[in-house]
mmCIF file of C-alpha atoms in Angstrom:
data_model
loop_
_atom_site.group_PDB
_atom_site.id
_atom_site.type_symbol
_atom_site.label_atom_id
_atom_site.label_comp_id
_atom_site.label_asym_id
_atom_site.label_seq_id
_atom_site.Cartn_x
_atom_site.Cartn_y
_atom_site.Cartn_z
ATOM 1 C CA MET A 1 34.429 82.372 96.569
ATOM 2 C CA THR A 2 35.062 85.472 94.400
ATOM 3 C CA THR A 3 36.198 85.442 90.829
ATOM 4 C CA SER A 4 36.291 88.025 88.184
ATOM 5 C CA GLU A 5 34.302 88.039 85.025
ATOM 6 C CA HIS A 6 36.600 85.704 83.087
ATOM 7 C CA GLY A 7 36.008 83.149 85.649
ATOM 8 C CA ALA A 8 32.250 83.013 84.648
ATOM 9 C CA HIS A 9 32.765 81.851 80.955
ATOM 10 C CA ALA A 10 31.874 78.380 80.108
ATOM 11 C CA GLY A 11 35.671 77.228 79.871
ATOM 12 C CA ALA A 12 36.076 77.968 83.638
ATOM 13 C CA LEU A 13 33.309 75.409 84.481
ATOM 14 C CA ARG A 14 33.230 71.806 84.330
ATOM 15 C CA ILE A 15 31.234 68.997 85.716
ATOM 16 C CA ALA A 16 32.750 65.779 87.341
ATOM 17 C CA ASP A 17 31.452 62.861 89.139
ATOM 18 C CA SER A 18 32.943 61.603 92.332
ATOM 19 C CA ARG A 19 32.391 58.387 94.284
ATOM 20 C CA LEU A 20 34.264 59.884 97.455
ATOM 21 C CA TRP A 21 32.110 63.008 97.456
ATOM 22 C CA GLU A 22 28.901 60.816 96.949
ATOM 23 C CA THR A 23 29.997 58.540 99.733
ATOM 24 C CA PHE A 24 30.554 61.413 102.125
ATOM 25 C CA GLY A 25 27.082 62.854 100.901
ATOM 26 C CA SER A 26 25.450 59.546 102.110
ATOM 27 C CA ILE A 27 27.234 59.783 105.421
ATOM 28 C CA GLY A 28 26.236 63.326 105.955
ATOM 29 C CA LEU A 29 22.602 62.318 105.514
ATOM 30 C CA LEU A 30 22.923 59.653 108.194
ATOM 31 C CA SER A 31 24.656 61.874 110.450
ATOM 32 C CA ALA A 32 21.971 64.570 110.052
ATOM 33 C CA TYR A 33 19.090 62.299 110.668
ATOM 34 C CA ARG A 34 19.467 60.041 113.737
ATOM 35 C CA GLY A 35 15.973 58.516 113.006
ATOM 36 C CA LEU A 36 14.231 58.191 109.719
ATOM 37 C CA ALA A 37 15.817 59.980 106.794
ATOM 38 C CA PRO A 38 13.504 62.208 104.815
ATOM 39 C CA TRP A 39 11.846 61.118 101.462
ATOM 40 C CA PRO A 40 13.223 59.918 98.970
ATOM 41 C CA TYR A 41 16.086 58.679 101.094
ATOM 42 C CA THR A 42 13.753 56.912 103.810
ATOM 43 C CA ASN A 43 14.025 53.278 102.404
ATOM 44 C CA TRP A 44 17.682 53.614 101.646
ATOM 45 C CA GLY A 45 18.494 54.954 105.112
ATOM 46 C CA ARG A 46 16.541 52.218 106.945
ATOM 47 C CA ALA A 47 18.383 49.429 104.895
ATOM 48 C CA ALA A 48 21.704 51.295 105.157
ATOM 49 C CA ARG A 49 21.627 51.308 108.863
ATOM 50 C CA ARG A 50 20.444 47.782 109.042
ATOM 51 C CA SER A 51 23.416 46.657 106.597
ATOM 52 C CA LEU A 52 25.959 48.799 108.497
ATOM 53 C CA MET A 53 24.918 47.265 111.857
ATOM 54 C CA ARG A 54 25.049 43.643 110.399
ATOM 55 C CA ALA A 55 28.497 44.390 108.866
ATOM 56 C CA ASP A 56 29.831 46.064 112.296
ATOM 57 C CA VAL A 57 30.649 49.263 110.395
ATOM 58 C CA THR A 58 30.641 52.436 112.460
ATOM 59 C CA VAL A 59 31.079 55.826 111.189
ATOM 60 C CA PRO A 60 33.974 57.551 112.975
ATOM 61 C CA GLY A 61 32.608 59.854 115.613
ATOM 62 C CA TRP A 62 34.976 62.864 114.646
ATOM 63 C CA LEU A 63 33.437 62.560 111.097
ATOM 64 C CA VAL A 64 29.996 62.807 112.283
ATOM 65 C CA HIS A 65 30.774 65.814 114.635
ATOM 66 C CA LEU A 66 32.477 67.632 111.668
ATOM 67 C CA PHE A 67 29.274 67.240 109.547
ATOM 68 C CA ARG A 68 26.984 68.378 112.299
ATOM 69 C CA ALA A 69 29.406 71.326 113.337
ATOM 70 C CA GLY A 70 29.671 72.297 109.748
ATOM 71 C CA GLY A 71 26.089 72.185 108.969
ATOM 72 C CA GLY A 72 26.643 69.508 106.412
ATOM 73 C CA THR A 73 29.833 70.365 104.972
ATOM 74 C CA LEU A 74 33.457 69.062 105.661
ATOM 75 C CA PRO A 75 36.956 70.618 105.646
ATOM 76 C CA SER A 76 38.308 70.708 102.304
ATOM 77 C CA PHE A 77 41.300 68.285 103.345
ATOM 78 C CA LEU A 78 38.811 65.545 103.142
ATOM 79 C CA LEU A 79 37.558 66.513 99.660
ATOM 80 C CA PRO A 80 40.028 66.343 96.745
ATOM 81 C CA VAL A 81 38.881 67.985 93.720
ATOM 82 C CA PRO A 82 37.456 65.370 91.214
ATOM 83 C CA SER A 83 38.977 64.675 87.914
ATOM 84 C CA SER A 84 36.662 64.627 84.848
ATOM 85 C CA ALA A 85 39.327 62.785 82.856
ATOM 86 C CA ARG A 86 37.821 59.300 83.202
ATOM 87 C CA GLN A 87 35.194 57.269 85.122
ATOM 88 C CA PRO A 88 35.823 58.012 88.806
ATOM 89 C CA ASP A 89 37.370 55.371 91.020
ATOM 90 C CA LEU A 90 36.782 55.323 94.646
ATOM 91 C CA ALA A 91 40.215 53.818 95.292
ATOM 92 C CA ASP A 92 42.166 56.293 93.345
ATOM 93 C CA GLU A 93 40.353 59.068 95.369
ATOM 94 C CA ILE A 94 41.188 57.370 98.546
ATOM 95 C CA ALA A 95 44.783 57.154 97.466
ATOM 96 C CA LEU A 96 44.662 61.071 97.209
ATOM 97 C CA LEU A 97 43.144 61.276 100.778
ATOM 98 C CA ARG A 98 46.105 59.251 102.208
ATOM 99 C CA GLU A 99 48.404 61.750 100.910
ATOM 100 C CA VAL A 100 46.970 64.723 102.998
ATOM 101 C CA SER A 101 49.564 66.086 105.264
ATOM 102 C CA PRO A 102 49.017 66.286 108.924
ATOM 103 C CA ALA A 103 49.986 70.044 108.931
ATOM 104 C CA ARG A 104 47.171 70.691 106.593
ATOM 105 C CA VAL A 105 44.743 68.786 108.726
ATOM 106 C CA ARG A 106 45.559 70.603 111.910
ATOM 107 C CA GLU A 107 45.708 73.923 110.165
ATOM 108 C CA GLU A 108 42.210 73.591 108.797
ATOM 109 C CA LEU A 109 40.707 72.249 112.067
ATOM 110 C CA GLU A 110 42.324 75.293 113.736
ATOM 111 C CA ARG A 111 40.377 77.617 111.293
ATOM 112 C CA TRP A 112 37.222 75.611 111.668
ATOM 113 C CA PHE A 113 37.158 75.762 115.482
ATOM 114 C CA PRO A 114 39.068 79.028 116.307
ATOM 115 C CA GLN A 115 37.758 78.709 119.940
ATOM 116 C CA GLY A 116 39.470 75.400 120.245
ATOM 117 C CA VAL A 117 39.050 71.913 118.700
ATOM 118 C CA PRO A 118 36.220 70.157 120.413
ATOM 119 C CA VAL A 119 36.748 66.720 122.446
ATOM 120 C CA GLU A 120 35.011 64.826 119.657
ATOM 121 C CA VAL A 121 37.509 65.982 117.035
ATOM 122 C CA ARG A 122 40.584 65.809 119.173
ATOM 123 C CA PRO A 123 41.559 62.250 118.127
ATOM 124 C CA LEU A 124 41.889 63.664 114.402
ATOM 125 C CA TYR A 125 43.902 66.695 115.567
ATOM 126 C CA ALA A 126 46.334 64.620 117.687
ATOM 127 C CA ASP A 127 47.280 61.946 115.166
ATOM 128 C CA PRO A 128 45.855 63.139 111.680
ATOM 129 C CA GLY A 129 47.939 60.349 110.088
ATOM 130 C CA ALA A 130 46.465 57.379 111.916
ATOM 131 C CA ARG A 131 42.867 58.755 111.726
ATOM 132 C CA ILE A 132 43.068 59.461 108.037
ATOM 133 C CA ALA A 133 44.334 55.982 107.601
ATOM 134 C CA ASP A 134 41.620 54.589 109.684
ATOM 135 C CA LEU A 135 39.085 56.643 107.496
ATOM 136 C CA CYS A 136 40.508 55.156 104.353
ATOM 137 C CA ALA A 137 40.159 51.611 105.705
ATOM 138 C CA PHE A 138 36.539 52.471 106.727
ATOM 139 C CA LEU A 139 35.249 53.946 103.487
ATOM 140 C CA PRO A 140 35.365 50.625 101.306
ATOM 141 C CA ARG A 141 33.695 48.818 104.007
ATOM 142 C CA TYR A 142 30.950 51.564 104.364
ATOM 143 C CA VAL A 143 30.468 51.420 100.580
ATOM 144 C CA ARG A 144 30.102 47.722 100.397
ATOM 145 C CA ALA A 145 27.497 47.818 103.203
ATOM 146 C CA ALA A 146 25.529 50.959 102.401
ATOM 147 C CA LEU A 147 25.912 51.760 98.729
ATOM 148 C CA ALA A 148 27.008 48.779 96.691
ATOM 149 C CA PRO A 149 23.459 47.368 96.179
ATOM 150 C CA TYR A 150 22.647 50.767 94.705
ATOM 151 C CA GLU A 151 25.744 51.654 92.649
ATOM 152 C CA ALA A 152 24.306 51.039 89.257
ATOM 153 C CA SER A 153 21.424 53.296 89.934
ATOM 154 C CA LEU A 154 23.632 56.071 91.578
ATOM 155 C CA ARG A 155 25.988 56.051 88.459
ATOM 156 C CA THR A 156 22.961 56.103 86.080
ATOM 157 C CA VAL A 157 21.426 59.128 87.859
ATOM 158 C CA THR A 158 24.682 61.082 87.975
ATOM 159 C CA ASP A 159 25.525 60.403 84.448
ATOM 160 C CA ASP A 160 22.341 61.428 83.317
ATOM 161 C CA ASP A 161 22.514 64.577 85.370
ATOM 162 C CA ILE A 162 26.208 65.420 83.967
ATOM 163 C CA LEU A 163 24.825 65.060 80.352
ATOM 164 C CA LEU A 164 21.911 67.183 81.324
ATOM 165 C CA ARG A 165 23.853 70.058 82.767
ATOM 166 C CA ALA A 166 26.671 69.839 80.121
ATOM 167 C CA ARG A 167 24.009 70.299 77.528
ATOM 168 C CA VAL A 168 22.788 73.455 79.102
ATOM 169 C CA LEU A 169 26.317 74.788 79.634
ATOM 170 C CA ALA A 170 26.867 74.293 75.884
ATOM 171 C CA THR A 171 23.641 75.603 74.560
ATOM 172 C CA GLN A 172 22.545 78.261 76.934
ATOM 173 C CA GLY A 173 25.751 79.157 78.680
ATOM 174 C CA PRO A 174 27.130 79.334 82.218
ATOM 175 C CA ASP A 175 24.587 81.731 83.703
ATOM 176 C CA ARG A 176 21.817 79.448 82.703
ATOM 177 C CA LEU A 177 23.630 76.327 84.201
ATOM 178 C CA LEU A 178 24.353 78.074 87.512
ATOM 179 C CA GLY A 179 20.679 78.952 87.660
ATOM 180 C CA THR A 180 19.931 75.195 87.625
ATOM 181 C CA LEU A 181 21.846 74.392 90.853
ATOM 182 C CA ASN A 182 19.307 75.385 93.432
ATOM 183 C CA GLY A 183 21.759 78.023 95.139
ATOM 184 C CA ALA A 184 24.986 76.030 95.197
ATOM 185 C CA VAL A 185 26.579 78.569 93.189
ATOM 186 C CA SER A 186 25.252 82.288 92.673
ATOM 187 C CA ARG A 187 26.397 85.163 90.713
ATOM 188 C CA ARG A 188 26.162 89.031 91.688
ATOM 189 C CA GLY A 189 27.685 91.197 89.020
ATOM 190 C CA ASP A 190 31.092 89.881 88.166
ATOM 191 C CA VAL A 191 31.313 87.857 91.471
ATOM 192 C CA LEU A 192 30.528 84.118 91.610
ATOM 193 C CA ARG A 193 29.701 82.917 95.106
ATOM 194 C CA LEU A 194 29.986 79.394 96.480
ATOM 195 C CA HIS A 195 27.408 78.619 99.096
ATOM 196 C CA THR A 196 28.369 75.774 101.440
ATOM 197 C CA GLY A 197 26.915 74.408 104.947
ATOM 198 C CA PRO A 198 24.057 76.224 106.606
ATOM 199 C CA PRO A 199 21.860 78.540 104.634
ATOM 200 C CA GLY A 200 23.319 81.989 103.998
ATOM 201 C CA ARG A 201 27.047 80.613 104.555
ATOM 202 C CA ILE A 202 29.238 81.702 101.782
ATOM 203 C CA ALA A 203 32.910 80.334 101.082
ATOM 204 C CA VAL A 204 35.281 83.269 100.096
ATOM 205 C CA LYS A 205 38.646 82.450 98.436
ATOM 206 C CA ALA A 206 40.601 84.574 96.025
ATOM 207 C CA ASP A 207 42.600 83.294 92.972
ATOM 208 C CA ILE A 208 40.103 80.818 91.814
ATOM 209 C CA SER A 209 40.637 80.007 88.142
ATOM 210 C CA ARG A 210 38.086 77.221 87.533
ATOM 211 C CA ILE A 211 34.771 75.750 89.105
ATOM 212 C CA VAL A 212 34.237 71.921 89.075
ATOM 213 C CA LEU A 213 30.432 71.143 89.685
ATOM 214 C CA VAL A 214 30.036 67.853 91.411
ATOM 215 C CA PRO A 215 26.431 66.215 91.295
ATOM 216 C CA LEU A 216 25.491 64.139 94.340
ATOM 217 C CA VAL A 217 22.317 61.934 94.603
ATOM 218 C CA PHE A 218 22.793 62.387 98.325
ATOM 219 C CA GLY A 219 23.173 66.069 97.934
ATOM 220 C CA ARG A 220 20.521 66.709 100.671
ATOM 221 C CA GLY A 221 22.999 65.391 103.176
ATOM 222 C CA ALA A 222 25.915 67.483 102.455
ATOM 223 C CA SER A 223 26.913 70.761 101.002
ATOM 224 C CA LEU A 224 30.520 70.054 100.125
ATOM 225 C CA LEU A 225 33.328 72.439 98.937
ATOM 226 C CA GLY A 226 36.951 71.536 98.136
ATOM 227 C CA PHE A 227 40.084 73.406 96.813
ATOM 228 C CA ALA A 228 42.999 72.271 94.934
ATOM 229 C CA PRO A 229 46.486 74.234 95.012
ATOM 230 C CA ASN A 230 46.236 74.899 91.263
ATOM 231 C CA GLY A 231 43.414 77.483 91.955
ATOM 232 C CA VAL A 232 40.651 74.909 91.071
ATOM 233 C CA ALA A 233 37.518 74.870 93.487
ATOM 234 C CA ALA A 234 34.822 72.228 93.521
ATOM 235 C CA VAL A 235 31.241 72.554 94.921
ATOM 236 C CA SER A 236 28.561 69.859 95.140
ATOM 237 C CA TYR A 237 24.875 70.268 94.148
ATOM 238 C CA GLN A 238 21.825 68.015 94.290
ATOM 239 C CA ALA A 239 21.648 65.796 91.244
ATOM 240 C CA GLU A 240 18.199 65.428 89.740
ATOM 241 C CA GLY A 241 16.633 61.853 89.883
ATOM 242 C CA ALA A 242 17.358 61.208 93.634
ATOM 243 C CA ALA A 243 13.681 59.596 94.028
ATOM 244 C CA VAL A 244 15.198 56.393 92.430
ATOM 245 C CA LEU A 245 16.098 55.602 96.054
ATOM 246 C CA ALA A 246 12.327 55.965 97.113
ATOM 247 C CA CYS A 247 11.160 53.007 94.952
ATOM 248 C CA GLU A 248 11.184 49.460 96.214
ATOM 249 C CA ILE A 249 13.144 47.742 93.532
ATOM 250 C CA ARG A 250 15.819 45.114 93.266
ATOM 251 C CA PRO A 251 19.328 46.645 94.155
ATOM 252 C CA GLY A 252 21.157 48.021 91.075
ATOM 253 C CA ARG A 253 17.750 48.359 89.059
ATOM 254 C CA ARG A 254 16.714 51.763 88.239
ATOM 255 C CA ALA A 255 13.041 52.862 88.489
ATOM 256 C CA GLY A 256 11.397 53.502 85.372
ATOM 257 C CA GLY A 257 13.110 50.465 83.791
ATOM 258 C CA ARG A 258 11.248 47.567 82.218
ATOM 259 C CA ALA A 259 11.184 45.424 85.268
ATOM 260 C CA GLY A 260 10.619 48.309 87.710
ATOM 261 C CA GLY A 261 7.834 50.286 86.018
ATOM 262 C CA ARG A 262 7.385 54.120 86.411
ATOM 263 C CA ALA A 263 8.873 55.546 89.509
ATOM 264 C CA ASP A 264 5.602 57.233 90.412
ATOM 265 C CA GLU A 265 3.324 54.135 90.066
ATOM 266 C CA GLY A 266 2.418 52.563 93.076
ATOM 267 C CA ALA A 267 4.732 54.536 95.274
ATOM 268 C CA ASP A 268 2.428 56.741 97.278
ATOM 269 C CA GLU A 269 2.386 54.629 100.420
ATOM 270 C CA PRO A 270 3.461 56.855 103.330
ATOM 271 C CA ALA A 271 6.696 55.982 105.053
ATOM 272 C CA ARG A 272 5.881 54.824 108.661
ATOM 273 C CA GLY A 273 6.150 57.866 111.218
ATOM 274 C CA ASP A 274 6.303 60.385 108.464
ATOM 275 C CA ARG A 275 3.520 62.914 109.359
ATOM 276 C CA LEU A 276 3.756 64.885 106.115
ATOM 277 C CA GLU A 277 3.422 61.765 103.917
ATOM 278 C CA ILE A 278 0.689 60.528 106.124
ATOM 279 C CA LEU A 279 -1.148 63.729 105.599
ATOM 280 C CA LEU A 280 -0.645 64.286 101.998
ATOM 281 C CA GLY A 281 0.554 60.991 100.537
ATOM 282 C CA ARG A 282 4.307 60.260 99.521
ATOM 283 C CA SER A 283 4.143 62.032 96.084
ATOM 284 C CA ARG A 284 2.400 65.253 97.056
ATOM 285 C CA ALA A 285 4.647 65.431 100.266
ATOM 286 C CA GLY A 286 7.714 65.138 98.089
ATOM 287 C CA VAL A 287 6.397 68.175 95.954
ATOM 288 C CA VAL A 288 5.884 70.255 98.982
ATOM 289 C CA ARG A 289 9.376 69.309 100.229
ATOM 290 C CA GLY A 290 10.888 70.146 96.869
ATOM 291 C CA LEU A 291 9.454 73.591 97.029
ATOM 292 C CA VAL A 292 11.765 75.072 99.706
ATOM 293 C CA ALA A 293 13.400 77.054 96.892
ATOM 294 C CA PRO A 294 11.479 78.400 93.961
ATOM 295 C CA THR A 295 11.423 75.933 90.963
ATOM 296 C CA THR A 296 9.720 75.060 87.730
ATOM 297 C CA THR A 297 7.404 72.015 87.157
ATOM 298 C CA SER A 298 9.852 70.404 84.868
ATOM 299 C CA ASP A 299 12.701 70.807 87.231
ATOM 300 C CA LEU A 300 10.719 69.493 89.980
ATOM 301 C CA ALA A 301 9.660 66.472 88.167
ATOM 302 C CA ALA A 302 13.103 65.618 87.219
ATOM 303 C CA MET A 303 14.119 66.016 90.725
ATOM 304 C CA LEU A 304 11.602 63.848 92.184
ATOM 305 C CA GLY A 305 11.413 61.174 89.352
ATOM 306 C CA LEU A 306 7.721 61.915 88.676
ATOM 307 C CA ALA A 307 5.764 62.564 85.576
ATOM 308 C CA PRO A 308 5.491 66.258 84.858
ATOM 309 C CA SER A 309 1.713 65.844 84.481
ATOM 310 C CA THR A 310 1.497 64.249 87.990
ATOM 311 C CA VAL A 311 3.669 67.209 89.538
ATOM 312 C CA SER A 312 1.443 69.613 87.708
ATOM 313 C CA GLU A 313 -1.586 68.075 89.241
ATOM 314 C CA HIS A 314 -0.105 68.360 92.662
ATOM 315 C CA LEU A 315 0.896 71.935 92.273
ATOM 316 C CA THR A 316 -2.553 72.735 90.949
ATOM 317 C CA SER A 317 -4.195 71.527 94.192
ATOM 318 C CA LEU A 318 -1.381 73.015 96.455
ATOM 319 C CA VAL A 319 -1.948 76.402 95.042
ATOM 320 C CA ALA A 320 -5.760 76.121 95.341
ATOM 321 C CA ALA A 321 -5.198 75.080 98.985
ATOM 322 C CA GLY A 322 -3.147 78.227 99.490
ATOM 323 C CA VAL A 323 0.090 76.479 100.519
ATOM 324 C CA VAL A 324 2.004 77.110 97.187
ATOM 325 C CA ARG A 325 2.635 80.284 95.467
ATOM 326 C CA ARG A 326 2.948 80.660 91.581
ATOM 327 C CA ARG A 327 4.875 83.453 90.077
ATOM 328 C CA ARG A 328 6.246 84.216 86.493
ATOM 329 C CA THR A 329 9.876 85.271 85.954
ATOM 330 C CA GLY A 330 10.464 86.147 82.279
ATOM 331 C CA VAL A 331 9.366 83.021 80.354
ATOM 332 C CA ARG A 332 9.523 80.793 83.521
ATOM 333 C CA VAL A 333 6.698 79.884 85.741
ATOM 334 C CA LEU A 334 8.204 79.250 89.333
ATOM 335 C CA TYR A 335 6.371 77.698 92.115
ATOM 336 C CA GLU A 336 7.534 78.021 96.027
ATOM 337 C CA LEU A 337 5.984 77.445 99.322
ATOM 338 C CA ASP A 338 3.668 80.299 100.494
ATOM 339 C CA ALA A 339 3.748 81.415 104.223
ATOM 340 C CA SER A 340 1.079 78.676 105.156
ATOM 341 C CA GLY A 341 3.049 76.032 103.156
ATOM 342 C CA VAL A 342 6.271 76.882 105.162
ATOM 343 C CA ALA A 343 4.230 76.606 108.307
ATOM 344 C CA LEU A 344 2.933 73.270 107.442
ATOM 345 C CA LEU A 345 6.412 71.915 106.660
ATOM 346 C CA ARG A 346 7.998 73.303 109.715
ATOM 347 C CA HIS A 347 5.307 71.608 111.940
ATOM 348 C CA LEU A 348 5.208 68.296 110.135
ATOM 349 C CA ASP A 349 8.679 67.986 109.042
ATOM 350 C CA ASN A 350 10.562 69.149 112.033
ATOM 351 C CA ARG A 351 13.838 67.360 110.946
ATOM 352 C CA ARG A 352 14.384 70.115 108.398
ATOM 353 C CA ARG A 353 15.184 73.734 108.651
ATOM 354 C CA VAL A 354 12.796 75.809 106.411
ATOM 355 C CA ASN A 355 13.264 79.416 105.660
ATOM 356 C CA ALA A 356 10.605 81.972 105.107
ATOM 357 C CA PRO A 357 9.296 82.260 101.491
ATOM 358 C CA SER A 358 11.882 84.176 99.311
ATOM 359 C CA TYR A 359 9.527 86.882 98.479
ATOM 360 C CA GLU A 360 9.172 87.623 102.329
ATOM 361 C CA THR A 361 13.078 87.922 102.588
ATOM 362 C CA THR A 362 15.232 90.805 101.879
#
């Protein structure tokens, strides 16, 4: 997406929650990982698959194929731009989804698949109205089976993240806010660029007047981008605090509360079959996985739900081992995987695509 300098001021940015986008994010995660989902989603993914099977709820095949074909993103006709006017309601967002015209569905699918709509998606292309109606009936059933037990925790995480980003926007400005989004939005001169789908993919659309930032606890499963007719674009980003899903707590209770204790206490038991966690332990493996992009100690701690002192201790050991690189940028100290760290992650975490260290790319 390109926008001129006026599109970069604080008034052109807002942050909004969306239950529909979060739901699609979780579906994207299950679609991307046929086996165990990566930390911190492993426990949730295992429980969600069991619940969906017991409830006889199956994700539509065409939706799974769209996620996989798009590298974790979806056509924008499935993604109404969220409103920040009030607490989001899934039923209201599903009602907007029902209003999508068949012509728009076919037009976007033809743009997505210029060589021809694949057989997996043809049911949607042939009868958009019926398939969207089926999707609207499926979504509440999916939420009840896979997400309802975690709803209170999910809302708390996204509410906290929105407050954090809003404070950054108000006190430090839009450029600093965009710098905290781990690549969802970047700026080059007077141009803002929205990044969606596989690494390196940039969505370009003219005449954008405002950007809505949508935090997702399940942001690792999806990179979503939606457009509204009034010139508003919405883009998802990974919310901080997703580690709440890694803790074995009663549904609806957030780690760190009085009943659950600290998120990083007693939570280092590796997931079965997770080779990186077996080698390093769950917390340190989470730190390694969190360093696929340069980040600070405090940002990494917030993202993982660990104490900053715990993250600092892990980083010190990883730097000494030669798998993590430390560098200073202005007043910030950034950490990222060194070449050997990337090789380690590629070898032991082959469910994830890992790019070369940023300082080795041009």
